[in-house]
XYZ file of C-alpha atoms in Angstrom:
345
model
C 117.895 -21.934 -143.944
C 114.273 -20.808 -144.444
C 111.490 -21.766 -142.179
C 107.797 -20.756 -142.142
C 107.367 -17.763 -140.059
C 104.172 -16.780 -138.556
C 103.267 -13.210 -138.107
C 100.705 -11.759 -135.882
C 98.823 -10.867 -139.048
C 95.737 -12.734 -140.061
C 96.085 -15.969 -142.035
C 96.142 -14.989 -145.783
C 93.135 -16.181 -147.654
C 94.234 -18.675 -150.173
C 91.482 -17.652 -152.651
C 93.163 -17.132 -156.040
C 93.368 -13.664 -157.322
C 91.879 -12.293 -160.290
C 95.050 -12.873 -162.139
C 94.621 -16.591 -161.979
C 92.827 -17.894 -164.984
C 90.217 -20.586 -164.978
C 91.250 -23.356 -167.263
C 88.625 -24.393 -169.863
C 87.846 -28.015 -170.226
C 90.844 -30.067 -171.427
C 93.287 -27.172 -170.952
C 95.974 -27.704 -168.328
C 97.852 -24.408 -168.715
C 97.230 -20.784 -169.116
C 95.100 -20.237 -172.226
C 97.338 -19.359 -175.158
C 100.498 -19.598 -173.005
C 103.547 -21.248 -174.599
C 104.972 -24.505 -173.183
C 107.886 -22.730 -171.465
C 105.727 -20.017 -169.851
C 103.726 -16.917 -170.546
C 105.403 -13.597 -171.294
C 105.317 -11.253 -168.345
C 104.978 -14.069 -165.772
C 108.554 -14.491 -164.812
C 109.165 -17.441 -167.153
C 112.714 -18.658 -166.540
C 115.251 -18.394 -169.177
C 117.682 -21.261 -169.411
C 120.175 -22.457 -171.981
C 119.748 -26.075 -172.617
C 122.673 -28.004 -173.912
C 122.275 -31.469 -175.272
C 125.019 -34.043 -175.559
C 125.578 -35.667 -178.919
C 123.745 -38.915 -179.672
C 126.876 -41.081 -179.548
C 127.909 -40.114 -175.999
C 127.610 -37.786 -173.080
C 130.573 -35.638 -174.062
C 132.267 -34.160 -177.165
C 135.974 -35.042 -177.654
C 138.615 -33.098 -179.361
C 141.863 -34.515 -180.642
C 145.136 -32.980 -179.288
C 148.331 -32.607 -181.368
C 150.085 -35.402 -179.384
C 147.321 -37.855 -180.268
C 145.435 -37.820 -176.894
C 141.816 -37.025 -176.721
C 140.306 -34.524 -174.327
C 136.638 -35.014 -173.215
C 134.501 -31.971 -172.476
C 131.735 -32.647 -170.054
C 128.305 -31.359 -171.179
C 125.557 -30.772 -168.775
C 122.293 -32.070 -170.037
C 119.291 -30.192 -168.969
C 115.729 -31.459 -169.057
C 113.405 -29.901 -171.618
C 111.642 -26.990 -170.205
C 108.257 -27.517 -168.682
C 105.433 -24.943 -168.682
C 105.957 -22.289 -166.099
C 103.972 -19.461 -164.509
C 103.905 -17.373 -161.268
C 100.794 -16.820 -159.223
C 99.856 -14.868 -156.202
C 98.175 -17.088 -153.412
C 97.748 -13.961 -151.154
C 97.919 -10.245 -150.865
C 101.453 -9.810 -149.438
C 104.211 -9.355 -151.910
C 105.989 -12.464 -150.642
C 102.927 -14.697 -151.152
C 103.914 -15.857 -154.574
C 104.117 -19.530 -156.098
C 105.796 -20.771 -159.231
C 104.317 -23.624 -161.068
C 106.169 -26.123 -163.345
C 104.152 -28.587 -165.290
C 104.005 -30.662 -168.438
C 101.184 -30.340 -170.966
C 98.707 -33.142 -170.773
C 95.888 -34.305 -172.946
C 92.278 -33.655 -172.077
C 91.760 -37.141 -170.750
C 95.212 -37.378 -168.974
C 95.192 -38.974 -165.433
C 95.794 -36.060 -162.914
C 99.384 -36.036 -161.706
C 100.862 -35.906 -158.229
C 102.268 -32.507 -157.032
C 105.203 -31.622 -154.947
C 105.330 -28.230 -152.951
C 108.899 -26.855 -152.480
C 109.760 -24.639 -149.696
C 113.063 -22.810 -149.772
C 115.668 -22.303 -147.026
C 117.372 -19.179 -145.787
C 117.387 -19.158 -141.873
C 113.863 -17.855 -141.833
C 115.330 -14.638 -142.927
C 115.870 -14.871 -146.649
C 115.800 -17.251 -149.685
C 113.683 -17.421 -152.680
C 111.402 -19.943 -154.325
C 113.461 -19.846 -157.582
C 117.003 -19.749 -156.253
C 118.779 -22.983 -156.807
C 115.617 -24.952 -157.111
C 114.618 -24.274 -160.698
C 116.627 -26.961 -162.295
C 115.489 -29.470 -159.497
C 111.834 -28.595 -160.267
C 112.424 -29.248 -163.978
C 113.819 -32.707 -163.293
C 110.912 -33.576 -161.071
C 108.474 -32.729 -163.924
C 110.329 -35.282 -166.113
C 109.537 -37.804 -163.362
C 105.715 -37.201 -163.739
C 105.196 -34.675 -161.033
C 103.788 -31.149 -161.139
C 106.147 -28.898 -159.001
C 105.048 -25.771 -157.241
C 107.640 -23.681 -155.390
C 106.429 -21.111 -152.916
C 107.948 -17.934 -151.208
C 106.512 -16.939 -147.693
C 106.824 -13.990 -145.365
C 110.217 -13.784 -143.625
C 111.517 -12.959 -140.248
C 112.097 -10.575 -138.401
C 109.396 -8.594 -139.953
C 106.964 -11.562 -139.816
C 106.769 -13.558 -136.628
C 106.185 -17.202 -136.338
C 103.672 -18.654 -137.295
C 103.269 -16.403 -140.338
C 105.484 -18.680 -142.531
C 103.482 -21.693 -141.576
C 100.359 -19.785 -142.249
C 101.693 -18.983 -145.601
C 102.712 -22.510 -146.459
C 99.217 -23.638 -145.532
C 97.645 -21.070 -147.659
C 100.002 -22.048 -150.597
C 98.948 -25.594 -150.154
C 95.332 -24.622 -150.145
C 95.839 -22.606 -153.299
C 97.323 -25.553 -155.114
C 94.363 -27.840 -154.183
C 91.758 -25.233 -155.144
C 93.290 -24.671 -158.473
C 94.611 -28.258 -159.197
C 92.778 -28.341 -162.459
C 95.038 -25.685 -163.937
C 97.950 -27.925 -163.899
C 96.207 -31.303 -164.092
C 97.069 -32.053 -160.437
C 95.391 -34.724 -158.213
C 94.621 -32.650 -155.066
C 94.765 -35.784 -152.961
C 98.260 -36.626 -154.006
C 100.353 -33.645 -152.862
C 103.706 -33.919 -150.920
C 105.961 -31.237 -149.549
C 109.684 -30.943 -149.749
C 111.505 -28.408 -147.746
C 115.134 -27.375 -147.549
C 116.759 -26.398 -144.191
C 114.341 -23.815 -142.560
C 111.783 -24.890 -145.331
C 112.375 -28.375 -144.120
C 111.168 -27.321 -140.728
C 108.030 -25.711 -142.333
C 107.568 -29.049 -144.275
C 107.517 -31.145 -141.208
C 105.056 -28.714 -139.532
C 102.662 -29.145 -142.461
C 102.984 -32.988 -142.034
C 102.440 -32.786 -138.310
C 99.910 -29.961 -137.666
C 96.592 -31.354 -136.755
C 96.067 -34.548 -138.655
C 98.904 -34.060 -141.101
C 97.622 -36.527 -143.834
C 94.726 -34.047 -144.318
C 97.284 -31.569 -145.648
C 99.904 -33.693 -147.402
C 100.560 -37.258 -148.350
C 104.208 -37.103 -147.410
C 107.091 -34.929 -146.296
C 110.713 -34.867 -147.329
C 112.843 -32.341 -145.275
C 116.641 -31.729 -146.010
C 118.524 -30.550 -142.903
C 115.377 -29.358 -141.008
C 115.857 -27.491 -137.784
C 112.695 -29.121 -136.288
C 113.340 -27.792 -132.825
C 114.277 -24.086 -132.920
C 115.122 -24.193 -129.075
C 117.646 -26.816 -129.675
C 119.156 -24.747 -132.494
C 119.244 -21.765 -130.197
C 121.160 -23.757 -127.573
C 123.567 -25.467 -130.094
C 124.542 -21.973 -131.234
C 126.035 -21.047 -127.721
C 128.018 -24.177 -127.029
C 131.822 -23.847 -127.106
C 133.175 -24.312 -130.514
C 129.942 -23.447 -132.242
C 130.753 -22.056 -135.639
C 129.475 -18.967 -137.572
C 126.615 -20.907 -139.041
C 125.301 -22.280 -135.777
C 125.642 -18.827 -134.221
C 123.696 -17.346 -137.141
C 120.985 -19.865 -136.597
C 120.819 -19.151 -132.956
C 120.138 -15.398 -133.658
C 117.737 -16.445 -136.407
C 115.683 -18.159 -133.857
C 115.393 -15.018 -131.798
C 114.296 -13.159 -134.952
C 111.824 -15.817 -135.594
C 109.881 -15.850 -132.392
C 110.614 -12.249 -131.390
C 111.968 -13.186 -127.972
C 115.143 -14.506 -126.442
C 114.703 -17.940 -124.714
C 116.243 -18.268 -121.307
C 115.256 -18.493 -117.629
C 113.971 -15.051 -117.574
C 111.915 -15.461 -120.866
C 108.206 -14.660 -120.517
C 105.664 -17.483 -120.701
C 104.573 -16.197 -124.136
C 107.994 -16.862 -125.515
C 107.942 -20.430 -124.497
C 104.501 -20.916 -125.979
C 105.676 -19.654 -129.314
C 108.871 -21.902 -129.193
C 106.744 -24.996 -128.349
C 104.477 -24.216 -131.212
C 107.518 -23.838 -133.501
C 108.830 -27.327 -132.418
C 107.368 -29.861 -134.737
C 107.466 -32.712 -132.182
C 104.810 -31.016 -130.065
C 102.273 -31.419 -132.985
C 102.889 -35.113 -133.593
C 99.790 -37.373 -133.519
C 98.399 -40.426 -135.163
C 97.371 -39.718 -138.723
C 100.356 -37.431 -139.425
C 102.136 -37.671 -142.864
C 105.081 -40.105 -143.345
C 108.385 -38.272 -143.436
C 111.756 -38.715 -144.940
C 114.248 -36.709 -142.995
C 117.907 -36.208 -144.372
C 120.988 -34.756 -142.850
C 124.768 -34.927 -143.769
C 127.194 -36.282 -141.205
C 128.960 -32.934 -141.163
C 125.814 -30.823 -141.306
C 125.666 -27.804 -139.024
C 121.995 -28.729 -138.430
C 122.780 -32.090 -136.801
C 120.793 -35.226 -137.344
C 119.567 -34.911 -133.759
C 117.121 -32.357 -135.027
C 115.273 -35.244 -136.724
C 115.898 -38.352 -134.592
C 113.734 -37.178 -131.861
C 110.920 -36.130 -134.180
C 111.243 -39.544 -135.972
C 110.940 -41.457 -132.659
C 107.812 -39.476 -131.753
C 106.296 -40.133 -135.066
C 106.946 -43.833 -134.893
C 105.496 -43.903 -131.325
C 102.252 -42.397 -132.877
C 102.318 -45.075 -135.524
C 103.521 -42.834 -138.285
C 106.265 -43.972 -140.732
C 109.450 -41.883 -140.333
C 112.791 -42.466 -142.017
C 116.070 -40.699 -141.065
C 118.870 -40.885 -143.566
C 122.372 -39.477 -143.356
C 124.550 -38.661 -146.098
C 128.400 -38.570 -145.828
C 130.062 -35.093 -146.030
C 129.798 -31.558 -144.885
C 126.587 -30.963 -146.970
C 123.657 -28.867 -145.863
C 120.110 -29.007 -147.142
C 120.152 -28.745 -151.052
C 123.909 -29.350 -151.138
C 122.939 -33.031 -150.376
C 121.796 -33.259 -153.906
C 125.570 -33.304 -154.957
C 125.579 -36.920 -153.518
C 124.669 -39.342 -156.298
C 122.200 -41.170 -154.205
C 120.213 -38.276 -152.827
C 118.094 -37.404 -155.917
C 117.192 -41.078 -156.652
C 116.218 -41.577 -153.017
C 113.877 -38.508 -153.160
C 112.259 -39.626 -156.414
C 111.777 -43.206 -155.353
C 110.218 -42.079 -151.901
C 107.899 -39.523 -153.679
C 106.695 -42.170 -156.256
C 106.028 -44.680 -153.489
C 103.969 -42.297 -151.301
C 102.230 -40.425 -154.118
C 101.180 -43.436 -156.167
C 97.556 -43.516 -157.148
C 95.445 -45.185 -154.514
C 93.384 -48.180 -155.821
C 89.646 -47.401 -156.357
């Protein structure tokens, strides 16, 4: 699980570094860069296997007359890809995935991905590369960000980084033919917690048009308590310690007031107000981050007049594992298209 972690360092300036090119008129990608990326920018290498035209799998005849089918994974064609720095810290990097568009093409909606990893690890590319490519086939531009991690960086450094990454996207929207007014954020696990923070901080709709969070630990103090109950498993216990690493203090009756202040700030429900972004919050029935982490937040959002939907998926999935359920990806895409559709002029 990875969540935004704020350090006591100053908020990074989202101004693009010198390495970020300015796109000439009608150009949506790095000048001269190939469709699948530019050499030296971390362009992903992926083997793409296409099924035969007459069916999804090839079949071989066996000696006894039976036919054995071999499943073939069909991968989407590769989009353009490039990595950028949105700040000075080594972790402040963002990957962009987008499709080439003509000079008069309508700007596209964008999705910012935030990875998981207990606030302590994870990476923007790990496990999300294929998902990002699929979303570009649906008409979205996808940007996947890293951020500073605990315990080296204390909360709210991760949230600061997510805000800076978002600002970077909007300031450089023309590079990828993005509509800066149609950006949603999708976070996984701790990254889901960060996503809900972006949707609720201040007037959330000024940041993003919508939030999708998979297994978000929206209340770190609740996660800390759950890790100490009898029968808590290794993952719950690890999450409990991750909360300590995130806020740099141990909650309890003897905790200093400053500890509770940081914990309150890290709880998304404390930021809820009218004008926040609509949210889709998803958990599995056997998730070690229980649905209770989202039901309270959803109730608070609805009380403020904000649309909030909580969905559960049957199984022991956690975060991105829910994509193994056949209904999860279609649900995500339909929700994004509904909330990022172009507003009538």
